[in-house]
Short mmCIF file of C-alpha atoms and ligand atoms in Angstrom, two decimals:
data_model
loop_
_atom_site.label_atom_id
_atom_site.label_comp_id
_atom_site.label_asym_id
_atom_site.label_seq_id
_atom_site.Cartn_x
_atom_site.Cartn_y
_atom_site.Cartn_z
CA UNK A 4 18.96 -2.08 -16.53
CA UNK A 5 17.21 -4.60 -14.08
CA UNK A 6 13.54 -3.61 -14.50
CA UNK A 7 12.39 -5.30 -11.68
CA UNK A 8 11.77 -3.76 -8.07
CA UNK A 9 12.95 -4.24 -4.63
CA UNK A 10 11.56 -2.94 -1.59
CA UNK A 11 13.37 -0.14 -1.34
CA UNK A 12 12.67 1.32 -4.81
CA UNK A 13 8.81 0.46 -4.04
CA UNK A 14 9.14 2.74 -0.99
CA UNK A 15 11.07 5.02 -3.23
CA UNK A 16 8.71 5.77 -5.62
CA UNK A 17 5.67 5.45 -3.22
CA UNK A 18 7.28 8.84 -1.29
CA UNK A 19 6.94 10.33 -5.22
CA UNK A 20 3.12 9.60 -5.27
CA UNK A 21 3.43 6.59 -7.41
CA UNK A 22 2.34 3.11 -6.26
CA UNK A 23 4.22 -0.02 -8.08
CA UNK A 24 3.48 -2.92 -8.25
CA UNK A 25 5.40 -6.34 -9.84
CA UNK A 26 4.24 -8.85 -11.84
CA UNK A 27 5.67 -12.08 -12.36
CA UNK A 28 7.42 -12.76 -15.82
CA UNK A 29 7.08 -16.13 -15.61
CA UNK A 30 2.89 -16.92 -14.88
CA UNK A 31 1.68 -13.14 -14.53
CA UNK A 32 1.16 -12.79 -10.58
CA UNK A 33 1.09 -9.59 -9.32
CA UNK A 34 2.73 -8.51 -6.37
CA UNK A 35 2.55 -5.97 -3.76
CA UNK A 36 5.10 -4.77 -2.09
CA UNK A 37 7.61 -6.77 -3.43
CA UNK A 38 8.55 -10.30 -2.25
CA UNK A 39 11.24 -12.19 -2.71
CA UNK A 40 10.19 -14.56 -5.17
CA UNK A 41 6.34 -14.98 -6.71
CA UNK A 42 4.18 -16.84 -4.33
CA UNK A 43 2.76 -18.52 -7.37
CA UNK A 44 5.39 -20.22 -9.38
CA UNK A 45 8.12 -19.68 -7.39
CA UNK A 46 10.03 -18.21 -9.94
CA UNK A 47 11.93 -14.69 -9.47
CA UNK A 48 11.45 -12.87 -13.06
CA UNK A 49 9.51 -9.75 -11.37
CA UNK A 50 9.17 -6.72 -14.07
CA UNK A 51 7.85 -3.21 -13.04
CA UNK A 52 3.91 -3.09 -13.02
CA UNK A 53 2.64 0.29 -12.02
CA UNK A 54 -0.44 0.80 -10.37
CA UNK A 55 -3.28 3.72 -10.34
CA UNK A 56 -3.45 3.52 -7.12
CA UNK A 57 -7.59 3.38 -6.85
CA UNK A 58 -9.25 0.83 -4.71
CA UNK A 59 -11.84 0.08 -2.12
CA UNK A 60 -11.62 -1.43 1.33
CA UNK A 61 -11.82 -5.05 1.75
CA UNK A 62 -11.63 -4.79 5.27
CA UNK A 63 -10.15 -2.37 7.81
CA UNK A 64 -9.41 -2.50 12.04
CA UNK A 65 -9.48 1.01 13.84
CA UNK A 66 -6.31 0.98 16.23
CA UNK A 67 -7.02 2.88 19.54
CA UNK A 68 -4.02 1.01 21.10
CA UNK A 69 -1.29 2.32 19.22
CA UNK A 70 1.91 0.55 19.09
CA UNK A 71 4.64 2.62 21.47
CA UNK A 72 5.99 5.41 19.30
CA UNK A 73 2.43 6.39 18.01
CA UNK A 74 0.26 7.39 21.34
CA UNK A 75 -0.50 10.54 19.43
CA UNK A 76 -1.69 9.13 16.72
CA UNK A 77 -4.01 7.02 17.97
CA UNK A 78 -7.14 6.36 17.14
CA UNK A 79 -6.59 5.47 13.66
CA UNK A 80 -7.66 3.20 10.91
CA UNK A 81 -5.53 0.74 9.17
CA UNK A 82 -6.84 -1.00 6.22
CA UNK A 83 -6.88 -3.64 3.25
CA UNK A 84 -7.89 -1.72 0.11
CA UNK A 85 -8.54 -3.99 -2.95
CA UNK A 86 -6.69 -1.97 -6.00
CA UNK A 87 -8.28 -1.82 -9.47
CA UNK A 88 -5.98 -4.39 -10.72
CA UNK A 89 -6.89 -6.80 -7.98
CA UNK A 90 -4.09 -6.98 -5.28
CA UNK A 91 -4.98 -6.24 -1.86
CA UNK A 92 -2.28 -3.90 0.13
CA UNK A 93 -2.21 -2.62 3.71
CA UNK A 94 -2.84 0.91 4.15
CA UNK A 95 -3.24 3.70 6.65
CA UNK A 96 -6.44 5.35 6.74
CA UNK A 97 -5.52 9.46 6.37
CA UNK A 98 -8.45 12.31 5.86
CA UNK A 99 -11.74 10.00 6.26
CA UNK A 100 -13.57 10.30 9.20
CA UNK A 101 -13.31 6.58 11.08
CA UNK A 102 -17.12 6.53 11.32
CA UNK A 103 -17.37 7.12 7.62
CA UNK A 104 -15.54 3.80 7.39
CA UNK A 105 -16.86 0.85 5.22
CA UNK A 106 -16.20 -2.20 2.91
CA UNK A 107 -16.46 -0.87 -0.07
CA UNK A 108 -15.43 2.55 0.31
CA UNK A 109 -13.57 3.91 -2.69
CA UNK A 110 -10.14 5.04 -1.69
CA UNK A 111 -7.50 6.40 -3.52
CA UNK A 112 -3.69 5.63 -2.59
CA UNK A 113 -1.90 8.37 -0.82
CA UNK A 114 1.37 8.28 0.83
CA UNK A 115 2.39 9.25 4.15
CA UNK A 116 5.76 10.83 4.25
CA UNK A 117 7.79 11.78 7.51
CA UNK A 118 10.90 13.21 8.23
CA UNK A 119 12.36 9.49 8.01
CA UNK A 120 10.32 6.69 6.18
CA UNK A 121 7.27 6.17 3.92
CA UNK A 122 4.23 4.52 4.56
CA UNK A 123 1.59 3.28 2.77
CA UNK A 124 -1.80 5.36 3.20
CA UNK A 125 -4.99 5.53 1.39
CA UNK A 126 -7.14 8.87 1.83
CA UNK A 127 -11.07 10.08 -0.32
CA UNK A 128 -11.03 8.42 -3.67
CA UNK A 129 -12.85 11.86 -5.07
CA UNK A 130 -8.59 13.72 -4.37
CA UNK A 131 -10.22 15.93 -1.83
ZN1 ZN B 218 4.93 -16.45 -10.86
#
């Protein structure tokens, strides 16, 4: 079986709870989501590198000009959240107050599941 990931699998999983990751077989990059080939080497030889998920903001833009679809949802924070094993990933903020919001905050990843796609969401590193 082809241990490596594709984009649809990392949403896949990512609806379960579970982040993944990839890491290049041939000079160790990791990835996240999944590309194509590594941005490194160039080489595709991605095998399965799961993640815990933990991390802290690196930086992080509060949108109060949602894109059309969202006007409920708005205001909201989006942000980068260095992970453990030191990616960066693109998040939505979920259950932190936006004026608690800071580089450096400890998050913890969290997914945000709808009726018809996943997204990527980070919420309180402490799982309350
Ligand atoms: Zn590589």
């Amino acid at each position: 079986m082809d241990d490596a990931i594709t984009l649809k699998v990392f949403f896949e999983e990512a609806r379960a709870g579970r982040l993944v990751g990839i890491r290049c077989g041939g000079c160790g990059e990791l990835a996240i989501p999944p590309k194509e080939f590594c941005p490194a080497c160039a080489k595709r030889a991605w095998v399965r590198a799961p993640l815990d998920g933990a991390g802290v903001i690196a930086s992080y833009t509060v949108i109060r000009v949602p894109p059309r679809g969202r006007a409920g949802e708005a205001p909201y924070a989006v942000a980068v959240v260095k992970l453990t094993e030191g990616v960066s990933l693109l998040g939505r903020v979920v259950d932190l107050p936006l004026d608690s919001l800071r580089v450096g905050l400890p998050v913890k990843f969290r997914p945000i599941v709808t009726a018809d796609q996943t997204l990527v969401g980070f919420g309180p590193a402490a799982g309350g």
